[in-house]
XYZ file of C-alpha atoms in Angstrom:
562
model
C -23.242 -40.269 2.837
C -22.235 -38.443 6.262
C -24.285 -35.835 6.775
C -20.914 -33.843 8.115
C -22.435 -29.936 8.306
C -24.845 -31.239 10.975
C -22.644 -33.726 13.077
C -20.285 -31.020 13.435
C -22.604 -28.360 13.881
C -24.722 -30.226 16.693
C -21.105 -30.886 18.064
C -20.449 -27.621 18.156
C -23.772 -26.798 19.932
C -22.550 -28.508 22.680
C -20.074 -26.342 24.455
C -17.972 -30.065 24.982
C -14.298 -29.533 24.418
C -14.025 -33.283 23.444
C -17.313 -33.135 20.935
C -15.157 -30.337 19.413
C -12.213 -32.168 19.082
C -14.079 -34.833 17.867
C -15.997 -32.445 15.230
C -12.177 -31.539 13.567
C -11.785 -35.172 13.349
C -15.087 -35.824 11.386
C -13.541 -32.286 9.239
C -10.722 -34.453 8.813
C -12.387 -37.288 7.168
C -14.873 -35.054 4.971
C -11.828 -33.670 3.098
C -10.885 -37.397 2.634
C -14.125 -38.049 0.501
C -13.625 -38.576 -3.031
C -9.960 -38.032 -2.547
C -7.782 -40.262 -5.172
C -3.676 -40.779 -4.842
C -1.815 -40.073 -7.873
C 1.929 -40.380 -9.140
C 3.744 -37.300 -9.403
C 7.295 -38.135 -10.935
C 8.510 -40.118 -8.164
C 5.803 -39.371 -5.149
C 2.060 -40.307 -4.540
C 0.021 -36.908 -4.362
C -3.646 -36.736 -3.041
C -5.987 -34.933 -4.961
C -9.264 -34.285 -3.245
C -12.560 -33.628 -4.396
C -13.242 -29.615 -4.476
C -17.023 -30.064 -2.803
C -15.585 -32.094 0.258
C -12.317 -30.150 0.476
C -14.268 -27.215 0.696
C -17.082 -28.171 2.866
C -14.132 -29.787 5.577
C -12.027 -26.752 5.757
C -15.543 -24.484 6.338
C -16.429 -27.032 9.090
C -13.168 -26.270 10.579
C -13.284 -22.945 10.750
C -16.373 -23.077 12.488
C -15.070 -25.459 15.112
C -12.079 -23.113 15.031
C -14.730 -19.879 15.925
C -16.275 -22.118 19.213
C -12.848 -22.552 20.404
C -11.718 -19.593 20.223
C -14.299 -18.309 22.282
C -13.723 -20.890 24.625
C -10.495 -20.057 25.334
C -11.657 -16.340 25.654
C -14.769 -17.107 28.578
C -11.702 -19.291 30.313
C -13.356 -22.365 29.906
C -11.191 -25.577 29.708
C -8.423 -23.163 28.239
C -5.873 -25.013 27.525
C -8.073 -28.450 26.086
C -9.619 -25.544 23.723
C -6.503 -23.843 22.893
C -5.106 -27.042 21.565
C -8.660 -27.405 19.352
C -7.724 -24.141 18.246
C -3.902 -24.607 16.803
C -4.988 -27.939 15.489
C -7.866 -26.126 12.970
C -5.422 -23.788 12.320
C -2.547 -26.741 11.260
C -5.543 -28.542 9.523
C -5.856 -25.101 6.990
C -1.884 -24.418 7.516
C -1.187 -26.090 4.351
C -3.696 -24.162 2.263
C -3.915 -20.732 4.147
C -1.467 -18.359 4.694
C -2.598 -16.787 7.305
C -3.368 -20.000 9.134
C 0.750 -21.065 9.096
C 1.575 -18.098 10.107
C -0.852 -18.264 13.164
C 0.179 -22.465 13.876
C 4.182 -21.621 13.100
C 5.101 -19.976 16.425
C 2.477 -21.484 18.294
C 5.639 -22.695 21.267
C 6.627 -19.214 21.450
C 5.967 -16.812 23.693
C 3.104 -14.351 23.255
C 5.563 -11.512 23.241
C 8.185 -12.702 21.518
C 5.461 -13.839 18.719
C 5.593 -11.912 15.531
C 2.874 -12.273 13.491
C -0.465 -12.393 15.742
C 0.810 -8.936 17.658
C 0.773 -7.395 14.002
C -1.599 -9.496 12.667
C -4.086 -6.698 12.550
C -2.250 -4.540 10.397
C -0.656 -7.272 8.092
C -3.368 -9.776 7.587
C -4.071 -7.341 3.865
C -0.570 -7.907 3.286
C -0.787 -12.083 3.914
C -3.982 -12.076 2.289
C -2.135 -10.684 -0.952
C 0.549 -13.167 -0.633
C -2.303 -16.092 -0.579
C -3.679 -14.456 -3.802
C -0.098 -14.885 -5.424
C 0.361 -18.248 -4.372
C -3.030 -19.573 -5.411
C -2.674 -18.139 -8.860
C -4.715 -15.062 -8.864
C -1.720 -13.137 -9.225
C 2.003 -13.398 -11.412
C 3.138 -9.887 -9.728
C 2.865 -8.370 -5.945
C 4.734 -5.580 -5.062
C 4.339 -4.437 -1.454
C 5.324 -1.205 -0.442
C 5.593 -0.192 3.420
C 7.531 1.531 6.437
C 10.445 0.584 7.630
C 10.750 -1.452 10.982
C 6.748 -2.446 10.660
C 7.903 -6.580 9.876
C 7.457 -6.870 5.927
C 10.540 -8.868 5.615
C 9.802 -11.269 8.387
C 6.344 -11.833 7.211
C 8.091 -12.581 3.347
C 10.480 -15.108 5.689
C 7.281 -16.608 6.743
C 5.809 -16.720 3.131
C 9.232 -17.939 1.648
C 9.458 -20.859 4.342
C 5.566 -21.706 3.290
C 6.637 -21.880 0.039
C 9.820 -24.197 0.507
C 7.406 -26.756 1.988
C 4.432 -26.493 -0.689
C 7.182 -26.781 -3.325
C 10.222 -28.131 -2.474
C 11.106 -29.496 -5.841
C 11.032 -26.078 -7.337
C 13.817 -23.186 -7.043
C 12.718 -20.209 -5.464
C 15.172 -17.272 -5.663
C 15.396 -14.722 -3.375
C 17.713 -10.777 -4.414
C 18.331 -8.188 -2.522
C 20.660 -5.003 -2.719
C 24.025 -6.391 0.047
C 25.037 -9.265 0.851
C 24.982 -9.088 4.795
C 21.034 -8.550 4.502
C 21.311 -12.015 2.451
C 23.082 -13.486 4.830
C 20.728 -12.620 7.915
C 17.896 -13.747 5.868
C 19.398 -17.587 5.167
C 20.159 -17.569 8.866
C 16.569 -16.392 9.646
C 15.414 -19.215 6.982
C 17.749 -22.288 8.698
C 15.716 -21.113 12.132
C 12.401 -21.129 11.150
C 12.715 -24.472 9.586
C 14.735 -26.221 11.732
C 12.012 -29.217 12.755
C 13.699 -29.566 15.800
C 13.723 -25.444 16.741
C 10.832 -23.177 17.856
C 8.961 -22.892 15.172
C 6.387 -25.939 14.167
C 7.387 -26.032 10.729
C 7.960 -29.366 10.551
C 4.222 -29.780 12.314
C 2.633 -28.505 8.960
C 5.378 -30.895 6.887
C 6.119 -33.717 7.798
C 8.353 -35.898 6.552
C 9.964 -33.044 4.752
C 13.458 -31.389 6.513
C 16.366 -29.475 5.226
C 18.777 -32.030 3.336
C 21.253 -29.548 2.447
C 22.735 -26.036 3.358
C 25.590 -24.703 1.747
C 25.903 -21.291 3.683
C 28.735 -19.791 1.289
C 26.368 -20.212 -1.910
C 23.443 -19.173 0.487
C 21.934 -22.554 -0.857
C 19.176 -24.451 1.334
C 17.678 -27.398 -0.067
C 14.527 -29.109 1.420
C 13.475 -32.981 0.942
C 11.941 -35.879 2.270
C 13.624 -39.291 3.178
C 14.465 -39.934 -0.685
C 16.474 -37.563 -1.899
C 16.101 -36.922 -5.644
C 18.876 -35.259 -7.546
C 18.296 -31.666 -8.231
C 20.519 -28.932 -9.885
C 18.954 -26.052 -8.121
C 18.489 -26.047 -4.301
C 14.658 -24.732 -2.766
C 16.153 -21.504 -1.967
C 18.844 -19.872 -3.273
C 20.136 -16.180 -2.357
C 21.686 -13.200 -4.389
C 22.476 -9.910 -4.732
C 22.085 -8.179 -7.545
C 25.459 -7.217 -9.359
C 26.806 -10.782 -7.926
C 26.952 -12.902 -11.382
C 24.740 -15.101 -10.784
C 24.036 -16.492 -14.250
C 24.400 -20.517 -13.918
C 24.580 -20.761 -9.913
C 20.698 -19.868 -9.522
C 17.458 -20.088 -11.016
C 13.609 -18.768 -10.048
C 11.458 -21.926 -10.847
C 7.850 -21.376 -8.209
C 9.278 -17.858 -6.627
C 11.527 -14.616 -7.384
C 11.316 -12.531 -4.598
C 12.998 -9.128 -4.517
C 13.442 -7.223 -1.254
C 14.864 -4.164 -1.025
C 16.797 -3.627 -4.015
C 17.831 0.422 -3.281
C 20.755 0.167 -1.083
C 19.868 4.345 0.228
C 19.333 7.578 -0.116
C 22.841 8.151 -2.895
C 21.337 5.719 -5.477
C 17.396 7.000 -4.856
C 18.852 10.164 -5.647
C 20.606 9.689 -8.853
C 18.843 8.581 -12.205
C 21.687 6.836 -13.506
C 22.175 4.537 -10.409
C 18.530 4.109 -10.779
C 18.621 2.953 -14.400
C 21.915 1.033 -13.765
C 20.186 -1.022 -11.221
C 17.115 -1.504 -13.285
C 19.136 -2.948 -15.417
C 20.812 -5.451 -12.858
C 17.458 -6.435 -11.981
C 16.324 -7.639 -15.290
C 19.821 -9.238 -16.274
C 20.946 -10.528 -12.867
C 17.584 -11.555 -11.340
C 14.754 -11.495 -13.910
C 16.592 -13.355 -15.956
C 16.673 -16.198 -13.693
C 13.044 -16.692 -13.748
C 12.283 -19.937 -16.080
C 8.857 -21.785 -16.730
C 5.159 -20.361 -16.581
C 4.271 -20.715 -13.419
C 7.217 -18.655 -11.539
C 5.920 -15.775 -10.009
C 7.224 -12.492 -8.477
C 7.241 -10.530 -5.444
C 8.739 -7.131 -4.283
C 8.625 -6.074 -0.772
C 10.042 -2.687 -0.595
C 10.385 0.804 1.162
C 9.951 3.360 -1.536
C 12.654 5.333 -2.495
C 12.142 6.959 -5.460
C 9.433 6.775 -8.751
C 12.044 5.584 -10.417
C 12.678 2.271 -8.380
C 12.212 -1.167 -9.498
C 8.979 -1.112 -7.368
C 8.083 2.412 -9.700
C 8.971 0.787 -13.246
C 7.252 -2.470 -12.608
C 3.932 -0.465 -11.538
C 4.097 1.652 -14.422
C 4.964 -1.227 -17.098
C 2.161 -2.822 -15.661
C -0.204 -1.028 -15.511
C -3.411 -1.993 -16.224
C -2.416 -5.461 -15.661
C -5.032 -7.725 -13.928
C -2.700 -10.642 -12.839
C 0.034 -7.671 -11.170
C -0.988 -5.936 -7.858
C 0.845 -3.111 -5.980
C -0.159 -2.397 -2.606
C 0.957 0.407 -0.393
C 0.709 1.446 3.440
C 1.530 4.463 4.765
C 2.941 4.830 8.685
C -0.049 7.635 9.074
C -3.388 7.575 8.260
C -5.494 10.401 7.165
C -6.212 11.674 10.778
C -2.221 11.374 11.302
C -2.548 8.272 13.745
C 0.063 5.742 13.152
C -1.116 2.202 11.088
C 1.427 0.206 13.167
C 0.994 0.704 16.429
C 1.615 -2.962 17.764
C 1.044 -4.063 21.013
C 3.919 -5.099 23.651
C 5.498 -1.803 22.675
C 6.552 -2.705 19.094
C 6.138 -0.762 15.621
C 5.884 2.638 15.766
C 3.658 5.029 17.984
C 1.481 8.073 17.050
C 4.245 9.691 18.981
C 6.978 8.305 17.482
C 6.016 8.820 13.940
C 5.503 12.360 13.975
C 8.634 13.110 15.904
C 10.037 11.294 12.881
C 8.209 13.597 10.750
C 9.945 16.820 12.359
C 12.869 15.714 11.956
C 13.047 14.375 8.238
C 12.875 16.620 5.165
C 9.481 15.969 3.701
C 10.050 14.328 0.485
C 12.192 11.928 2.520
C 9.176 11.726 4.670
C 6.814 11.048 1.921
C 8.838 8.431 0.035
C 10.164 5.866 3.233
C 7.212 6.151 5.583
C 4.103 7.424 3.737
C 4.990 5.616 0.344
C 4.442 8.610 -1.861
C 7.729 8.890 -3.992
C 8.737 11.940 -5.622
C 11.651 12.979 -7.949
C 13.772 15.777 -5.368
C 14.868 16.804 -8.226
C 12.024 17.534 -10.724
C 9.859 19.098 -7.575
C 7.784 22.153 -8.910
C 6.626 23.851 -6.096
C 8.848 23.295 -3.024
C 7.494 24.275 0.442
C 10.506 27.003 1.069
C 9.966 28.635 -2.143
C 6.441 29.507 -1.379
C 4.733 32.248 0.343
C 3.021 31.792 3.364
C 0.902 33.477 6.074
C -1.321 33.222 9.649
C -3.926 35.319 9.279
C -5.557 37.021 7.097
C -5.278 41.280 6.975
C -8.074 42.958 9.244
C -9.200 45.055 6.039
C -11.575 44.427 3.574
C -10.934 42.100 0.606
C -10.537 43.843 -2.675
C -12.201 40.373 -4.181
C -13.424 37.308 -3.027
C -13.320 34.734 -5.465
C -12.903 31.026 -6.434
C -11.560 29.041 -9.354
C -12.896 25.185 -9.187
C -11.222 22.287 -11.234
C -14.399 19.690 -11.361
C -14.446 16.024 -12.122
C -16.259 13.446 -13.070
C -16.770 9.939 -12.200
C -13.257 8.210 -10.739
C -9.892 8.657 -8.938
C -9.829 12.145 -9.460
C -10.121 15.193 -6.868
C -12.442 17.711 -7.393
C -10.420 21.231 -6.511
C -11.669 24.845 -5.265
C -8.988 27.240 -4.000
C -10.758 30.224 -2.238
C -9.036 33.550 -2.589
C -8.996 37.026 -1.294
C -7.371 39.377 -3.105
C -5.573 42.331 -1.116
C -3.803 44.156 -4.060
C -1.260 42.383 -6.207
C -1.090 39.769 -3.246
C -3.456 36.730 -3.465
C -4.292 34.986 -0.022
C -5.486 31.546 -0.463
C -8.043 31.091 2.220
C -9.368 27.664 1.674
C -9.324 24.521 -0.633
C -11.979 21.796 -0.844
C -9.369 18.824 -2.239
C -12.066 16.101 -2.252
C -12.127 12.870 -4.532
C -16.191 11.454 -3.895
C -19.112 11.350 -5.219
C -20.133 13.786 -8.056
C -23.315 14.847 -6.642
C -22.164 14.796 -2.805
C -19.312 17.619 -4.155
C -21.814 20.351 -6.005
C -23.589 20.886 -2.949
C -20.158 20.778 -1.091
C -18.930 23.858 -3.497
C -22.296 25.564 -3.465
C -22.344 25.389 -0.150
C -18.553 26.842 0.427
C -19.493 30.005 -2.172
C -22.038 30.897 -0.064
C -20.689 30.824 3.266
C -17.162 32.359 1.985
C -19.605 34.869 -0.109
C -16.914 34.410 -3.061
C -18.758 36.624 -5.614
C -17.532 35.306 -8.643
C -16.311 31.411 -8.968
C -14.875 30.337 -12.740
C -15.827 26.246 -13.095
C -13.490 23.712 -15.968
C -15.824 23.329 -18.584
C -14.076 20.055 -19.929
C -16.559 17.498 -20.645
C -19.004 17.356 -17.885
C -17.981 20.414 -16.170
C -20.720 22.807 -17.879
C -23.338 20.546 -16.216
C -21.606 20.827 -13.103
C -21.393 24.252 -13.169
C -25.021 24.701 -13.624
C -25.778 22.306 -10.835
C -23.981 24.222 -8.272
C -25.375 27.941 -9.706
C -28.869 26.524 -8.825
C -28.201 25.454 -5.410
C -26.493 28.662 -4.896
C -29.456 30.374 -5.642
C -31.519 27.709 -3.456
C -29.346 28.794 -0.665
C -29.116 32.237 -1.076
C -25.623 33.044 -2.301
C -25.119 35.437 -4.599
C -21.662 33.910 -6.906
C -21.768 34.583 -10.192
C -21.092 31.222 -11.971
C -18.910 31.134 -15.673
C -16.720 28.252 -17.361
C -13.906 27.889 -19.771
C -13.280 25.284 -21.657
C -9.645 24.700 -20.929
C -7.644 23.287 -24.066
C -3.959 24.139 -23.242
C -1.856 20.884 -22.363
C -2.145 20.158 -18.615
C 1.719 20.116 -17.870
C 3.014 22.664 -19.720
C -0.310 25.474 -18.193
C 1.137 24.152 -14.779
C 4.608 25.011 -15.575
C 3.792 28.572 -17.049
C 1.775 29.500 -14.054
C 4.094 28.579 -11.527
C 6.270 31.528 -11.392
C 3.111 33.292 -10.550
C 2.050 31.073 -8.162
C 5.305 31.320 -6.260
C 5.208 35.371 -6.108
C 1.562 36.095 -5.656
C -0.162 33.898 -4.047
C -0.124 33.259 -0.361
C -0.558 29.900 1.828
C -1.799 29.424 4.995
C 1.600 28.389 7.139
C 1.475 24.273 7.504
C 0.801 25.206 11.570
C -2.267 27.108 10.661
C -3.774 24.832 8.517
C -7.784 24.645 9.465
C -8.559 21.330 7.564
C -7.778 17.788 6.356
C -8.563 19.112 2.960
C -5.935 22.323 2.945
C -3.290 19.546 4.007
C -3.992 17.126 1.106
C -4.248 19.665 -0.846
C -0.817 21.600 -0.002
C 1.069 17.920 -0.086
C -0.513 17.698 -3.791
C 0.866 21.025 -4.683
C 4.419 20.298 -3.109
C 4.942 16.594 -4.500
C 4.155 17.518 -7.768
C 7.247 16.792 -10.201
C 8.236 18.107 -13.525
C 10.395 14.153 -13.931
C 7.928 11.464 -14.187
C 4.219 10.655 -13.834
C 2.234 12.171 -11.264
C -0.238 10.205 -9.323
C -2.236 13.700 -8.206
C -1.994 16.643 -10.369
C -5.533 18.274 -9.762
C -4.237 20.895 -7.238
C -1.422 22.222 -9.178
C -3.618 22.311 -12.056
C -6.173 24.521 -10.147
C -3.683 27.014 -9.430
C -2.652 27.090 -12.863
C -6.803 27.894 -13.840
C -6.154 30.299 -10.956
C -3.395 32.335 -12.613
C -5.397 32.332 -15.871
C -8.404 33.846 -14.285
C -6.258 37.110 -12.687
C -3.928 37.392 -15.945
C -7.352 37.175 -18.153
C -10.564 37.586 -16.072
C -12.304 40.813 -15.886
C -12.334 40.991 -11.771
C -12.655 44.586 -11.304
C -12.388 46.585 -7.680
C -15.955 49.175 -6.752
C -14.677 51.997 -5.219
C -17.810 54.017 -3.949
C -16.210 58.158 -4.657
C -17.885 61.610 -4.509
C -19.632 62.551 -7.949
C -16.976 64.982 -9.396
C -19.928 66.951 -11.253
């Protein structure tokens, strides 16, 4: 037996272009051990043995590491480069990531798409992988617009027309035009004599068959064996396409809201729900078809919305999201040669768009318009606070316990019938990291009285954070409640109150990260479907309670009248 690992790892050692060459070759012939040919219908297939298979592909990617950073010091550049694509077509097969990296490996750096963005969409490909090796029956993707989801699901689609040519794959969308782009796009990257080195990762396969007015594009070897359904067929949804198409290895849906007049209306929503499952869905046949959605959220109530929520819970179904900002409000697709969007660029976006627009298209956090609670105009707001003296300083704090959850303390200075709400900590960690966090705010705002949720672990809680109050020398007076009202309808009740007497900080003056998230959680929350964050809403809700019921009384110091 070849001792492979340390032939190519004394090969590698080297710093020989032509020893690593020759390394990929002896990678080549380690995935050959064990290997047996087998009849599938009318074709041989090679299955290989898992140990080899594995160990030769590891090998590679070690070879593939050296030459990399060959090509990096300058060193016999292009003799390493080559080393370097040919690992990469050695894994193309089996790795995602890989084809993408060998398929546009003639073009141009700039005019490259995927390793400019690889960065940013290597979680995405790495999903995709996961789907086609079985982990997975569901994705559903959710990002930007303009940041190259659908060209990367070209990429995927054209990977998946050469793994399984024999099989249907189906591909929907919401117009036709964006159909017909995409089976132009598909004709391009395949064409073995184009561009693109498809054909480098398949040979002997090509594409027997187009029939652009059916959007039908079948893809064979030499021997072509008669099939009723081409590799990849396109429709819209709405188009009738019982008996034309069917989903046998792939359904892939992208974009299925057509804009902002169907996001906006519940019955075009349920009407294309509908088309999905009859026109599309429907199509799917056999157990091993799976599903993918790429999509720019529109609404909650989108496919993309229904399928999460159906299921949920699901092991085999993932849903993935990226937002255009992250949480310090730099931009996640900031791609080099001036593509994707800038820092810049996304915020001037942000100006300009009304926020639940905002939220649902770039940030991926849907919301019903319609159903919205607590809208930012309908809310009082202020800069600074008045240059008296508070009439009370206190704090309401909706705790958690172990999970997704966001621990929530509004801080609030009462002037009058007029409720300033000076500070939030909106924070989702550790239990044990957050009562020294709250102790820690009480003392420094010198809130004098703080009411704590007593719901299940919250008395604990409670009594966690009096002590290290006392340890640092606050002086808050610590009580609970054990709240038992229903969450949505306590949210509801108190919002009229919230709305007239309680003031905000204005979104320019906010001093944290924290107020932020914790104002977008109080504005996104909807009375029409599920809400993925509730916690702030629900602390100003406890907030209301505590001035309608407390016992917060004013001192006034007074002459003695006797």
């Amino acid at each position: 037996m070849i001792e492979y690992e340390k032939l190519v790892g004394a090969m590698c050692a080297t710093g020989d272009v032509h020893a690593l060459a020759d390394a990929l070759e002896l990678c080549k012939s380690c995935e050959g051990e064990g290997a047996v040919a087998v009849m599938s219908g009318a074709d041989v297939e090679t299955v290989h043995d898992p140990r080899s298979f594995d160990l030769a592909h590891s090998l590679a990617r070690r070879v593939r590491g050296v030459a990399s950073r060959m090509v990096e010091d300058g060193r016999v550049g292009e003799a390493a480069l080559d080393v370097y694509y040919q690992c990469h077509l050695f894994d193309a097969l089996y790795v995602f990531d890989s084809f993408c990296i060998y398929l546009e490996k003639n073009r141009d750096p700039r005019k490259q798409f995927y390793m400019p963005r690889r960065k940013q969409l290597l979680p995405v490909a790495e999903a995709l992988q996961d789907l086609e090796d079985g982990k997975l029956t569901l994705l559903g993707i959710s990002e930007p617009p303009g940041i190259g989801k659908t060209t990367l699901a070209e990429f995927f689609l054209s990977w998946e027309a050469g793994k399984h040519p024999e099989l249907a794959n189906l591909v929907g969308s919401h117009s036709n035009t964006f159909l017909d782009g995409m089976y132009g796009e598909m004709l391009r990257i395949m064409d073995v004599k184009g561009e693109y080195c498809w054909g480098d990762v398949f040979p002997g396969l090509r594409i027997i068959t187009t029939r652009a007015r059916e959007r039908m594009i079948d893809v064979g070897g030499s021997k072509r064996n008669a099939k009723r359904f081409a590799t990849l067929e396109f429709g819209s949804v709405g188009s009738q396409l019982a008996g034309r198409v069917r989903a046998q290895n792939l359904l892939y849906c992208d974009d299925l809201v057509d804009g902002i007049e169907t996001a906006m209306s519940i019955d075009r929503l349920d009407k294309l729900w509908q088309s999905y499952y009859t026109d599309l869905r429907q199509r799917k046949i056999g157990d091993r078809c799976k599903e993918l959605h790429i999509a720019t959220r529109w609404s909650v109530n989108d496919v993309l919305g229904r399928l999460e929520r159906e299921y949920e819970g699901d092991p085999t179904a993932r849903f993935i999201s990226f937002p255009a900002l992250d949480e310090n409000d730099e931009s996640n697709f900031d791609y080099p040669y001036g593509l994707g969007y800038t820092t810049a660029d996304l915020l001037k976006q942000r100006e300009i768009m009304d926020d639940v627009s905002w939220k649902a298209l770039f940030m991926n956090s849907p919301i019903e318009r319609e159903g919205i609670l607590f809208s930012p105009e309908e809310l009082r707001r202020y800069f600074a606070l008045p240059e008296v003296e508070p009439d009370a300083i206190f704090a309401v704090c909706d705790s958690k316990e172990q999970g997704s959850d966001f621990c929530v303390m509004p801080v609030i200075y009462q002037y009058g019938k007029d409720y300033y709400v000076a500070d939030f900590i909106c924070d989702d960690g550790k239990v044990e990291v957050l009562e020294e966090r709250i102790a820690r705010k009480l003392v420094d705002a010198k809130v004098t009285s703080c009411r704590i949720e007593s719901n299940r672990g919250g008395v604990i809680f409670a009594q966690n954070v009096q002590e290290k109050v006392k340890a640092f020398g606050g002086v808050t007076n610590i009580t609970t409640k054990w709240t038992q009202t229903n969450k949505e309808t306590r949210i509801q009740s108190a919002s009229g109150i919230v709305k007239s007497r309680f003031l905000f900080l204005d979104e320019s003056a906010y001093k944290t990260k924290e107020y932020k998230t914790a104002m977008n959680q109080l504005c996104t929350y909807s009375m029409r479907g599920k809400n993925k964050h509730d916690d702030v809403p629900d602390a100003m809700s406890m907030c209301v309670d505590y001035i309608m019921n407390g016992t917060m009384n004013k001192v006034t110091i007074m002459k003695r009248p006797f």
